[in-house]
JSON list of C-alpha atoms in Angstrom, two decimals:
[
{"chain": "A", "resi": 155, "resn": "UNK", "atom": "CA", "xyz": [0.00, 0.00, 0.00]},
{"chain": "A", "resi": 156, "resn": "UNK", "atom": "CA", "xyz": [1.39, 3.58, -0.77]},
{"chain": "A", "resi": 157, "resn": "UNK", "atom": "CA", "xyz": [2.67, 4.94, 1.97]},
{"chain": "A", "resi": 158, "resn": "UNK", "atom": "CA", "xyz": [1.03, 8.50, 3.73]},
{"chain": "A", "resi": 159, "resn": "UNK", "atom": "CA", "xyz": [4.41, 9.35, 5.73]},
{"chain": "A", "resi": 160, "resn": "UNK", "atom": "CA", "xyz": [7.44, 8.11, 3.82]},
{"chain": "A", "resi": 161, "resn": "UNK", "atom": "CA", "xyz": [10.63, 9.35, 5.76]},
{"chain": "A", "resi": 162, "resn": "UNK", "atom": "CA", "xyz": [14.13, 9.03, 3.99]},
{"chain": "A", "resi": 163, "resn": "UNK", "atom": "CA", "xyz": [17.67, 9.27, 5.56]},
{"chain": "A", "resi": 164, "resn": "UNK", "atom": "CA", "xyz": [16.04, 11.64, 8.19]},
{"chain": "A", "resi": 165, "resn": "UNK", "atom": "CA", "xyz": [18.89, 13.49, 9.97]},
{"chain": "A", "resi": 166, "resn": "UNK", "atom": "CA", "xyz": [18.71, 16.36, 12.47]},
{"chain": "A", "resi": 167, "resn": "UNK", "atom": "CA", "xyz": [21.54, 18.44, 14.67]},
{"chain": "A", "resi": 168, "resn": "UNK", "atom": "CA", "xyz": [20.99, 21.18, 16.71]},
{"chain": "A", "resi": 169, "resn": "UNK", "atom": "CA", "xyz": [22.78, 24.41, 16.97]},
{"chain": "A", "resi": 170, "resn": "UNK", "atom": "CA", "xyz": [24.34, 23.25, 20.42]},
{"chain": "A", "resi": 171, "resn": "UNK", "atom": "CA", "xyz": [25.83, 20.07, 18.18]},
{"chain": "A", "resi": 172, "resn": "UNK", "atom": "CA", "xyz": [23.03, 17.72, 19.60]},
{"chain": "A", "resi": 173, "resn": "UNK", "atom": "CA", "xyz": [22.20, 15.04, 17.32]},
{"chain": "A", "resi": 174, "resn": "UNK", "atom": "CA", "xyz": [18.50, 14.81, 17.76]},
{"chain": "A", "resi": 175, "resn": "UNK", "atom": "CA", "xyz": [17.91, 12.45, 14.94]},
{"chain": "A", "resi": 176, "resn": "UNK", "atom": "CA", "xyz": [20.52, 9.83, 12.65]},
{"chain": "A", "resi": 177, "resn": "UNK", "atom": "CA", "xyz": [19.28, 8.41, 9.68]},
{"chain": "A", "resi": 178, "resn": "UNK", "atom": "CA", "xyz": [15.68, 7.94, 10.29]},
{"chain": "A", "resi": 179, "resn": "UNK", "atom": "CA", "xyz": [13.89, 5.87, 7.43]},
{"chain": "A", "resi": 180, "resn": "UNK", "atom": "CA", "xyz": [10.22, 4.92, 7.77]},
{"chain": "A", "resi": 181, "resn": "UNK", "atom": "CA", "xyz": [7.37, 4.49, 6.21]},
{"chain": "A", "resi": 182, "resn": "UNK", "atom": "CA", "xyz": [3.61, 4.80, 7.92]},
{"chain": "A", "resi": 183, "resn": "UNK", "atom": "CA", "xyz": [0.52, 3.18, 5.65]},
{"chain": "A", "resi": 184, "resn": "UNK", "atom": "CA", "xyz": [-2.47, 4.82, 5.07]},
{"chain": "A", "resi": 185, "resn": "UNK", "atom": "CA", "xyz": [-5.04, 4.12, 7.73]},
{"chain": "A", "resi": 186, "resn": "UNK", "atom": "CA", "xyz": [-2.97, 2.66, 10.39]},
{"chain": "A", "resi": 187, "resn": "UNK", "atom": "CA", "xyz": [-2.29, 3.53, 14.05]},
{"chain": "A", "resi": 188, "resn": "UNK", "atom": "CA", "xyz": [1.38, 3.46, 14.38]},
{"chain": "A", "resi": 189, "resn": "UNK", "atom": "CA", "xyz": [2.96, 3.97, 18.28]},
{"chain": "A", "resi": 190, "resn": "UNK", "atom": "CA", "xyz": [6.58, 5.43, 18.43]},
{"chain": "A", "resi": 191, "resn": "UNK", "atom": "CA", "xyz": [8.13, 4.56, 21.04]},
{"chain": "A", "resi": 192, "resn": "UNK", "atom": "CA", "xyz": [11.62, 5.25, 23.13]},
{"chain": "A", "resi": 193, "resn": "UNK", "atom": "CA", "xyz": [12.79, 6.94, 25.88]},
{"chain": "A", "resi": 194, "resn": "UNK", "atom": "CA", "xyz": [13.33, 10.94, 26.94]},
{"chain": "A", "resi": 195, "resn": "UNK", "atom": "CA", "xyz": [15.15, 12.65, 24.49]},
{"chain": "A", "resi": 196, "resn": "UNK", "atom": "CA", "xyz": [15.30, 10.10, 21.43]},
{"chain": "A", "resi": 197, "resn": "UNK", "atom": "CA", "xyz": [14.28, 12.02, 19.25]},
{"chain": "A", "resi": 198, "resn": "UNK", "atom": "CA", "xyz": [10.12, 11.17, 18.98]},
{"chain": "A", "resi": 199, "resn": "UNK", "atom": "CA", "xyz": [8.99, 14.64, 19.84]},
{"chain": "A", "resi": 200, "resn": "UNK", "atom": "CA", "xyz": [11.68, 16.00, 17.16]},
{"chain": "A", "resi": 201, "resn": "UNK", "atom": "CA", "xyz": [10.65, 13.75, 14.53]},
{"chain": "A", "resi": 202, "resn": "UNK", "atom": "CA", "xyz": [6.83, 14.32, 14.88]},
{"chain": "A", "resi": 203, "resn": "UNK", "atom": "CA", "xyz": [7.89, 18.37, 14.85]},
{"chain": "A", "resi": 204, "resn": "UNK", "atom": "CA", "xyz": [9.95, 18.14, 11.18]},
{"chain": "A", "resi": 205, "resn": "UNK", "atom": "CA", "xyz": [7.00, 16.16, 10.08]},
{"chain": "A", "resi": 206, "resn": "UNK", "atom": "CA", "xyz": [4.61, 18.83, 11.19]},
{"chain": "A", "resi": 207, "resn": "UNK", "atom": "CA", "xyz": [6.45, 21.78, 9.97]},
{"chain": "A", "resi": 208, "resn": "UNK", "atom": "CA", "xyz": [7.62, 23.14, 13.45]},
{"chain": "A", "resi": 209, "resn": "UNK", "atom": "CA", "xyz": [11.14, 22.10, 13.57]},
{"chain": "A", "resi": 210, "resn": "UNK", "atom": "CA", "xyz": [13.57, 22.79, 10.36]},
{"chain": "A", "resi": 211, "resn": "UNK", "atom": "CA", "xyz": [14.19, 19.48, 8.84]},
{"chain": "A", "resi": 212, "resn": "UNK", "atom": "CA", "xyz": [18.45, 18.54, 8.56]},
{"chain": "A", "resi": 213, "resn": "UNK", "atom": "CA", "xyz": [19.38, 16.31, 5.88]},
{"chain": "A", "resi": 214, "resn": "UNK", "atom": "CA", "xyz": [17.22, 13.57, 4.49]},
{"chain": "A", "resi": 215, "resn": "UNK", "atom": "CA", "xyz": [13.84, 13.64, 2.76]},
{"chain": "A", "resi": 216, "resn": "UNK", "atom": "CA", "xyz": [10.08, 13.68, 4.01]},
{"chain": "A", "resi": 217, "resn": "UNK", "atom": "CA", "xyz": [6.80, 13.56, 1.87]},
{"chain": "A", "resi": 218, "resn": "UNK", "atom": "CA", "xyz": [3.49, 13.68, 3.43]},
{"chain": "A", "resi": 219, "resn": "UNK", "atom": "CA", "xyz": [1.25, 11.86, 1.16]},
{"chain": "A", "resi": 220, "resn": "UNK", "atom": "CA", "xyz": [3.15, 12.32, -1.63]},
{"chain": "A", "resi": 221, "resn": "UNK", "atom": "CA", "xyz": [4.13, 16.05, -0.78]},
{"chain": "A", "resi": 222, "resn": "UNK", "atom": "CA", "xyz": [7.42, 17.27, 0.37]},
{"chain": "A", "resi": 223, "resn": "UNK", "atom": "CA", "xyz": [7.13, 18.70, 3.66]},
{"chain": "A", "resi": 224, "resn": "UNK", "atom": "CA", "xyz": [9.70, 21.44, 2.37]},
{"chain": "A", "resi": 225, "resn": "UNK", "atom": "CA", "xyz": [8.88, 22.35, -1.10]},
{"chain": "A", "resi": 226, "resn": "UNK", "atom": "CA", "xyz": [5.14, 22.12, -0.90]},
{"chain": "A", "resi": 227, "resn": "UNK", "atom": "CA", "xyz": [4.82, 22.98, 3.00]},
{"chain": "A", "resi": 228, "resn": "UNK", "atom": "CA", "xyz": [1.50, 24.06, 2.54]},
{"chain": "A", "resi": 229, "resn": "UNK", "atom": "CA", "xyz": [-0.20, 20.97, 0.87]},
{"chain": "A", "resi": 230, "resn": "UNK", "atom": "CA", "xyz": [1.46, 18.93, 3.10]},
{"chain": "A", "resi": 231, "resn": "UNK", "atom": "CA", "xyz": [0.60, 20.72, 6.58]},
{"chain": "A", "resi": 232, "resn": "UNK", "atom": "CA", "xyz": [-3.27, 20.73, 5.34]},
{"chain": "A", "resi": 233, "resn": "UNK", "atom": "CA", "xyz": [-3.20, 16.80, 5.45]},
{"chain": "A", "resi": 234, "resn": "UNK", "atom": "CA", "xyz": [-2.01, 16.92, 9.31]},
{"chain": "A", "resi": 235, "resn": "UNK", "atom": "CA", "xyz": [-3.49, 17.29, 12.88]},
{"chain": "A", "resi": 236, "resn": "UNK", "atom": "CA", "xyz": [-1.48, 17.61, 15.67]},
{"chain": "A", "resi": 237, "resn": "UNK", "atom": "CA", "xyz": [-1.91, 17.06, 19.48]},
{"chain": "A", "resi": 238, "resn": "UNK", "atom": "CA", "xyz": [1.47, 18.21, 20.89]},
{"chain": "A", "resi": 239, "resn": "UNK", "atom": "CA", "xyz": [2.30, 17.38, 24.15]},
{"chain": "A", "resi": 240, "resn": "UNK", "atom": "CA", "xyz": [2.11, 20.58, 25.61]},
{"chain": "A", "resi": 241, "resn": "UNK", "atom": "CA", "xyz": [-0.92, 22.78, 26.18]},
{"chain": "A", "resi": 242, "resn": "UNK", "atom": "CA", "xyz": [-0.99, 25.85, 24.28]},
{"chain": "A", "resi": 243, "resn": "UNK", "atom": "CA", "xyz": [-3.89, 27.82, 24.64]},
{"chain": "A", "resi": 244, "resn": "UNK", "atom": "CA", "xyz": [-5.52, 31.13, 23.63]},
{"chain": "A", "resi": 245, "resn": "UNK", "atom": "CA", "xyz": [-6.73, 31.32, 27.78]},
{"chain": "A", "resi": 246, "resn": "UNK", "atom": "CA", "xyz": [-9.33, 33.82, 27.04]},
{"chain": "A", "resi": 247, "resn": "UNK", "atom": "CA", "xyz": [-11.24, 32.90, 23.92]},
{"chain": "A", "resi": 248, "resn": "UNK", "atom": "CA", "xyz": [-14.36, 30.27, 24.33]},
{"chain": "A", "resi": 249, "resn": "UNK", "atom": "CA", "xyz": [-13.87, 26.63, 23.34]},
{"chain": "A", "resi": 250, "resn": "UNK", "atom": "CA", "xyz": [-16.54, 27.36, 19.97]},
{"chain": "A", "resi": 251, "resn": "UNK", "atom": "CA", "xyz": [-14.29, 30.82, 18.87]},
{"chain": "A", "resi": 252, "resn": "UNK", "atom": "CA", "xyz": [-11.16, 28.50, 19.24]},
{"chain": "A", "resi": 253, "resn": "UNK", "atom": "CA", "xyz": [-12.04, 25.24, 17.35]},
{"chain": "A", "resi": 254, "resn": "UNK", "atom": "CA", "xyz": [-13.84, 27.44, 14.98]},
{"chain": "A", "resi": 255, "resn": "UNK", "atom": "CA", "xyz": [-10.52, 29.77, 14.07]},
{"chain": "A", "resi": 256, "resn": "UNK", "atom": "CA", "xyz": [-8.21, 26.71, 13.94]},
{"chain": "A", "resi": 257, "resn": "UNK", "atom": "CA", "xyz": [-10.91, 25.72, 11.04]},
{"chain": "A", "resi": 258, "resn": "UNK", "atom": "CA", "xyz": [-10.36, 29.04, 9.17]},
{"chain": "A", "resi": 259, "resn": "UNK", "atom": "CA", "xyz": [-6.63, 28.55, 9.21]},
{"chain": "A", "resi": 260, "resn": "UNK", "atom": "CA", "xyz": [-6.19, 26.17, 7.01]},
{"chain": "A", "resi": 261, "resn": "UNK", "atom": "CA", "xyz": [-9.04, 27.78, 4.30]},
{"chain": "A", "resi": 262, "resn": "UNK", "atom": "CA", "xyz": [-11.81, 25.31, 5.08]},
{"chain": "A", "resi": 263, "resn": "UNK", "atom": "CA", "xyz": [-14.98, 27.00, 4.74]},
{"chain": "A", "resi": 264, "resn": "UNK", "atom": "CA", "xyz": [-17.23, 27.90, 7.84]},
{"chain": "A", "resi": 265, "resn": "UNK", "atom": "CA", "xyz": [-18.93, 24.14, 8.64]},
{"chain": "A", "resi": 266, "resn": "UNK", "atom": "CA", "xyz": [-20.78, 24.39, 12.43]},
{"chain": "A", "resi": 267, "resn": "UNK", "atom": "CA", "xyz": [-22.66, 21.22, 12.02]},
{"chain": "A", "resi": 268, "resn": "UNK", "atom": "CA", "xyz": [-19.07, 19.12, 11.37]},
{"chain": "A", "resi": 269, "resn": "UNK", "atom": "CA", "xyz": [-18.14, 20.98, 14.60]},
{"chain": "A", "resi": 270, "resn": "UNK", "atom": "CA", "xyz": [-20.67, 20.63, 16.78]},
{"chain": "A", "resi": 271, "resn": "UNK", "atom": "CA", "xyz": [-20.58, 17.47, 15.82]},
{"chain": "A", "resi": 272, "resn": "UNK", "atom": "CA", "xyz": [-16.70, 17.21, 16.98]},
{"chain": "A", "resi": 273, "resn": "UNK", "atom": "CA", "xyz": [-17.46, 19.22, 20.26]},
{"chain": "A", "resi": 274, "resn": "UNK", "atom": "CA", "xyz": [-20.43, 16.56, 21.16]},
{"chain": "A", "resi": 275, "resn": "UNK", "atom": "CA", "xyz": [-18.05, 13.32, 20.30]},
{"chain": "A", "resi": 276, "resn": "UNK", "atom": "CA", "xyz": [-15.11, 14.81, 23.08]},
{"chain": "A", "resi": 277, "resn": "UNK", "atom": "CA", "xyz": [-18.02, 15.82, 25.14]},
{"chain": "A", "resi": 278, "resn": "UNK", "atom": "CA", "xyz": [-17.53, 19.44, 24.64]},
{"chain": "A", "resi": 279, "resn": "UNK", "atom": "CA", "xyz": [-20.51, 21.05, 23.47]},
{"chain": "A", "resi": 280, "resn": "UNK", "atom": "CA", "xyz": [-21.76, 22.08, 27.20]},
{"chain": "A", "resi": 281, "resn": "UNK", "atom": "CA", "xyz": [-18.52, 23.75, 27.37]},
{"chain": "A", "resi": 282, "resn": "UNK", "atom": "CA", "xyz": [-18.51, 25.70, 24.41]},
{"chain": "A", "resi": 283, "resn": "UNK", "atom": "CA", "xyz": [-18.70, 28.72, 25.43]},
{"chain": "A", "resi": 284, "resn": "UNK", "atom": "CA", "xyz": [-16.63, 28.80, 28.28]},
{"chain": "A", "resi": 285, "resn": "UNK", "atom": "CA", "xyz": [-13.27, 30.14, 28.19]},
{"chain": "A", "resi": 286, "resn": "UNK", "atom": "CA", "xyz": [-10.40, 27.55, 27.93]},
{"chain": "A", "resi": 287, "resn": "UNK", "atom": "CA", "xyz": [-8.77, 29.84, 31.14]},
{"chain": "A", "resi": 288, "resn": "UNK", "atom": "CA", "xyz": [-11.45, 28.35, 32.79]},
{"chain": "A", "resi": 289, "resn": "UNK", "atom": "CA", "xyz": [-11.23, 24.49, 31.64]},
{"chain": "A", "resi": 290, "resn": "UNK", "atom": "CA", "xyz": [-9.84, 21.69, 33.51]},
{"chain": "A", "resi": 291, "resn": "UNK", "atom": "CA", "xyz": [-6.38, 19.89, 32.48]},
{"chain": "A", "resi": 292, "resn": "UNK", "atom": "CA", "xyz": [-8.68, 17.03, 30.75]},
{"chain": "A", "resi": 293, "resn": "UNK", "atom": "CA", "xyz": [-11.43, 19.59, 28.90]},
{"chain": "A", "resi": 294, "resn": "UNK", "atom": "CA", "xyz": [-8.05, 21.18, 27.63]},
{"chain": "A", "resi": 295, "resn": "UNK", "atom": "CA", "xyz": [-6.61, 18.13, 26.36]},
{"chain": "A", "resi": 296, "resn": "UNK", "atom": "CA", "xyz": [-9.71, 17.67, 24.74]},
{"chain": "A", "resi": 297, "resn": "UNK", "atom": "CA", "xyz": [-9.68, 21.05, 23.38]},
{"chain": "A", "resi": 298, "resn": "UNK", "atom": "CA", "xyz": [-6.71, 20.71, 21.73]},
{"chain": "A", "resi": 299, "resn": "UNK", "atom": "CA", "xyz": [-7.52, 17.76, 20.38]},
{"chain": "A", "resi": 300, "resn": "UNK", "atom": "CA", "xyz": [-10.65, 19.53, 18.94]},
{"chain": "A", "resi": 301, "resn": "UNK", "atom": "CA", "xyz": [-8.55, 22.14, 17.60]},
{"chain": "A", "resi": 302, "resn": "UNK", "atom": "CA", "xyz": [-6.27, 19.45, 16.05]},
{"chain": "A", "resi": 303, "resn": "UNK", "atom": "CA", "xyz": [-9.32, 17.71, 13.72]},
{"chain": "A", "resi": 304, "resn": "UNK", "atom": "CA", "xyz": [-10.89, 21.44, 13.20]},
{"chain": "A", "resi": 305, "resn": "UNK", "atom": "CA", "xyz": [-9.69, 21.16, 9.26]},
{"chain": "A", "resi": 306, "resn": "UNK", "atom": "CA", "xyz": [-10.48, 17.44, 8.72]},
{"chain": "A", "resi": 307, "resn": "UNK", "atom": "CA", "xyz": [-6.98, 16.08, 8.61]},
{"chain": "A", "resi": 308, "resn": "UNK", "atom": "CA", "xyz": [-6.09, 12.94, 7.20]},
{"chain": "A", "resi": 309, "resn": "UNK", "atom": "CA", "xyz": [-3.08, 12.52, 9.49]},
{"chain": "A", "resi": 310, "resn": "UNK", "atom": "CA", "xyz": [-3.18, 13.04, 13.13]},
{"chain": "A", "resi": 311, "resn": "UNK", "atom": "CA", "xyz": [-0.30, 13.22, 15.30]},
{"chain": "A", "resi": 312, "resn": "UNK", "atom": "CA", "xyz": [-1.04, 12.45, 19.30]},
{"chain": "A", "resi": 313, "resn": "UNK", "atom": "CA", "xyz": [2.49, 13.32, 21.36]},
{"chain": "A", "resi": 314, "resn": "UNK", "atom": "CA", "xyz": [2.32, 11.84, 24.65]},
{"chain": "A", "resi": 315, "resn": "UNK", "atom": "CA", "xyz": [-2.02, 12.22, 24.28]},
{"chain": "A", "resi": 316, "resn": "UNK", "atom": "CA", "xyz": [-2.71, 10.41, 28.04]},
{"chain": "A", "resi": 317, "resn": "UNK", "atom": "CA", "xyz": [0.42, 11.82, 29.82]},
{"chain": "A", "resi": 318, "resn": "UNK", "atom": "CA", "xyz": [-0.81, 13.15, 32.76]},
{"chain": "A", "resi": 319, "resn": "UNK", "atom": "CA", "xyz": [-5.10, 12.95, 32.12]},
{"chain": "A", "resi": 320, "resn": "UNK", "atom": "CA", "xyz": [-7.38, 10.99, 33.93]},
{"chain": "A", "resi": 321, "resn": "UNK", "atom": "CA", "xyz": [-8.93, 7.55, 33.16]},
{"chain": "A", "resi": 322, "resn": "UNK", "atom": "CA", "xyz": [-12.19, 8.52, 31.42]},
{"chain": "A", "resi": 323, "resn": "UNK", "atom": "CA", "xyz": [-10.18, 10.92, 29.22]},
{"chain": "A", "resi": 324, "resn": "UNK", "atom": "CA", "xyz": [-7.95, 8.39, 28.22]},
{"chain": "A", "resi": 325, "resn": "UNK", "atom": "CA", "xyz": [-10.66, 6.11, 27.83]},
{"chain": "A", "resi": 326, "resn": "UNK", "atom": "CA", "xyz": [-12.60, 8.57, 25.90]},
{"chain": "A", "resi": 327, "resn": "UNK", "atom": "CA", "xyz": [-9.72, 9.49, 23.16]},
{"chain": "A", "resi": 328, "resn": "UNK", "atom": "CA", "xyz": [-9.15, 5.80, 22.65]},
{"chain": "A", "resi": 329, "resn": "UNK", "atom": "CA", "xyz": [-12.91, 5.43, 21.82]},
{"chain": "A", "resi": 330, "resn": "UNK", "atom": "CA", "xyz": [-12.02, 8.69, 19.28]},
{"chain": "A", "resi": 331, "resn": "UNK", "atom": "CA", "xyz": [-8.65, 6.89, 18.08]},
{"chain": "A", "resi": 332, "resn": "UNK", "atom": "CA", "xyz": [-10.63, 3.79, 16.47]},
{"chain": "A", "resi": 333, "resn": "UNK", "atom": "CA", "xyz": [-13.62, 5.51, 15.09]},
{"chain": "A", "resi": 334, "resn": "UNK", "atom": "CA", "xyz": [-11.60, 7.74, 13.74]},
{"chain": "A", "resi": 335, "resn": "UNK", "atom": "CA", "xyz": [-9.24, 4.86, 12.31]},
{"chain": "A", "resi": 336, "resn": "UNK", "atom": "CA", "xyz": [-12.65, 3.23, 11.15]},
{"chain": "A", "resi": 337, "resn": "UNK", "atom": "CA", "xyz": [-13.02, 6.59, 9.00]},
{"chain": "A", "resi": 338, "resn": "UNK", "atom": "CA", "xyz": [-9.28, 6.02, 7.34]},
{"chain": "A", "resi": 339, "resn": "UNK", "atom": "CA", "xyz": [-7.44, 8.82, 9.32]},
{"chain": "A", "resi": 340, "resn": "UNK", "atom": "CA", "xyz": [-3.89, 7.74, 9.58]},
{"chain": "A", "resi": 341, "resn": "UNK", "atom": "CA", "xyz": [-2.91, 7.91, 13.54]},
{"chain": "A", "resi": 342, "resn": "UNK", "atom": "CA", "xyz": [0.93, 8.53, 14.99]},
{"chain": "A", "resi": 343, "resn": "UNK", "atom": "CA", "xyz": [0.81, 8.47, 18.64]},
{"chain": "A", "resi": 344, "resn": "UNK", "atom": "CA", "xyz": [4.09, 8.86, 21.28]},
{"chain": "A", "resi": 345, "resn": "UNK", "atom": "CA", "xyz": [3.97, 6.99, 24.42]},
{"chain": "A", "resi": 346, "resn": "UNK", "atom": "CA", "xyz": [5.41, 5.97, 27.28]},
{"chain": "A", "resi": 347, "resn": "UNK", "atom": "CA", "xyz": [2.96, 3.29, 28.04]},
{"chain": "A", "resi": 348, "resn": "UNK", "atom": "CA", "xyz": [3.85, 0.11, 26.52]},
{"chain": "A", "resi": 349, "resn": "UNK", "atom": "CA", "xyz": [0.66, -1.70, 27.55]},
{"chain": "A", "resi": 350, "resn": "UNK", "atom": "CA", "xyz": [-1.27, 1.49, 25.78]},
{"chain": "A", "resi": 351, "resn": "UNK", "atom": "CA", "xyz": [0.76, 0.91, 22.79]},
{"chain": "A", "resi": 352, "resn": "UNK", "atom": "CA", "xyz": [0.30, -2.46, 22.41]},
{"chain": "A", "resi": 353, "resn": "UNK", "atom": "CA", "xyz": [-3.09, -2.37, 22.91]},
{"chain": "A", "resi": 354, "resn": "UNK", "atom": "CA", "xyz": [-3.74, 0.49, 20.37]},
{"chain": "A", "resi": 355, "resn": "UNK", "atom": "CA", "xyz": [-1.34, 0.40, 17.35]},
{"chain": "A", "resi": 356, "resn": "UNK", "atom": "CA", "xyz": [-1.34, -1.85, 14.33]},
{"chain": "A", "resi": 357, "resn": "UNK", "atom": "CA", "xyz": [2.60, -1.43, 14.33]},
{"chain": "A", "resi": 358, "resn": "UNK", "atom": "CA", "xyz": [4.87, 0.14, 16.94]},
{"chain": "A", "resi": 359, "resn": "UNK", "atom": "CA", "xyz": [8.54, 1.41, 16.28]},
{"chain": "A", "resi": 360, "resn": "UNK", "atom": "CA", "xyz": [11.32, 1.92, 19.01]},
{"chain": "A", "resi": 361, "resn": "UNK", "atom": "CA", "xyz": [13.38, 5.07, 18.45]},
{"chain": "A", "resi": 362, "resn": "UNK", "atom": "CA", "xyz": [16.43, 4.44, 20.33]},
{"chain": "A", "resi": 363, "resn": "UNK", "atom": "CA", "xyz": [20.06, 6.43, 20.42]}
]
């Protein structure tokens, strides 16, 4: 099956001399949930942000179904969601103004019945007008993620998605992780949680050194 992430000879140094990445090759199918995992600093978060369009690739070569994540950034950024691992909010804007800007970003045309719909499936639509300053740790997980399938990506990135949430969250995006598999979005999740990857993914790498 073509492949929707194919990495090539993936390479990355920082400024300080730290080699974040060495020679990365892989290649993710369409469809699948694929778990990457490996310890602290190997280079997962890294990888996911050259892929993404955050972090300046090195040397090597990445297409995101079939799009070079340099020379046609913009095709290949519309195909993606991401979850990062951090929360990173606009505090004072409500959950609806939020999900619904994230939308605009990427040029997809106003659709409030597609959101609603995502708001209700992450249990968010009581909570749309509230302001995400006001939001637990979980509703701003969920938030994100929200903000992450806003444009109707066929790729979505989850970095460390349960780290630190509570049971029915992490219950609750798992539920969202196979329905959404079920409607042919291609999943990459981090994690440190063997069990969670085993349980989840169709494949699972190691990124190690």
């Amino acid at each position: 099956m073509f492949p929707v992430i194919s990495i090539e000879r993936l390479t990355k140094t920082y400024a300080s001399g730290h080699p974040a990445l060495k020679q990365i090759d892989l290649q993710i199918r369409k469809g699948e949930i694929f778990a990457l995992l490996g310890p602290n600093g190997a280079g997962k978060t890294t990888l996911i942000s050259i892929i993404c369009g955050i972090v300046n690739p090195g040397d090597g070569r990445v297409l995101v179904d079939g799009h070079d994540i340099v020379r046609d950034y913009r095709a290949a950024r519309s195909k993606i969601g991401l979850v990062p691992q951090e929360l990173f909010n606009e505090g004072f804007e409500s959950v609806w103004a939020t999900v619904r800007f994230s939308r605009g970003l990427f040029g997809k045309a106003p659709d409030d019945a597609f959101l609603e719909k995502l708001l209700r499936d992450l249990s968010l639509w009581g909570k749309k007008h509230a302001r995400i300053l006001d939001l637990s740790g979980g509703m701003k997980r969920r938030v994100m993620i929200a903000k992450a399938l806003s444009h109707e990506p066929s790729i979505l990135f989850l970095d460390e998605p349960t780290a630190g949430v509570d049971v029915e969250l992490r219950r609750d995006m798992w539920e969202m992780v196979r329905g959404l598999r079920e409607r042919g979005v291609t999943i990459i999740l981090t994690t440190h949680y063997i069990e969670e990857a085993e349980e989840m993914a169709d494949r699972i790498g190691v990124i190690s050194k």
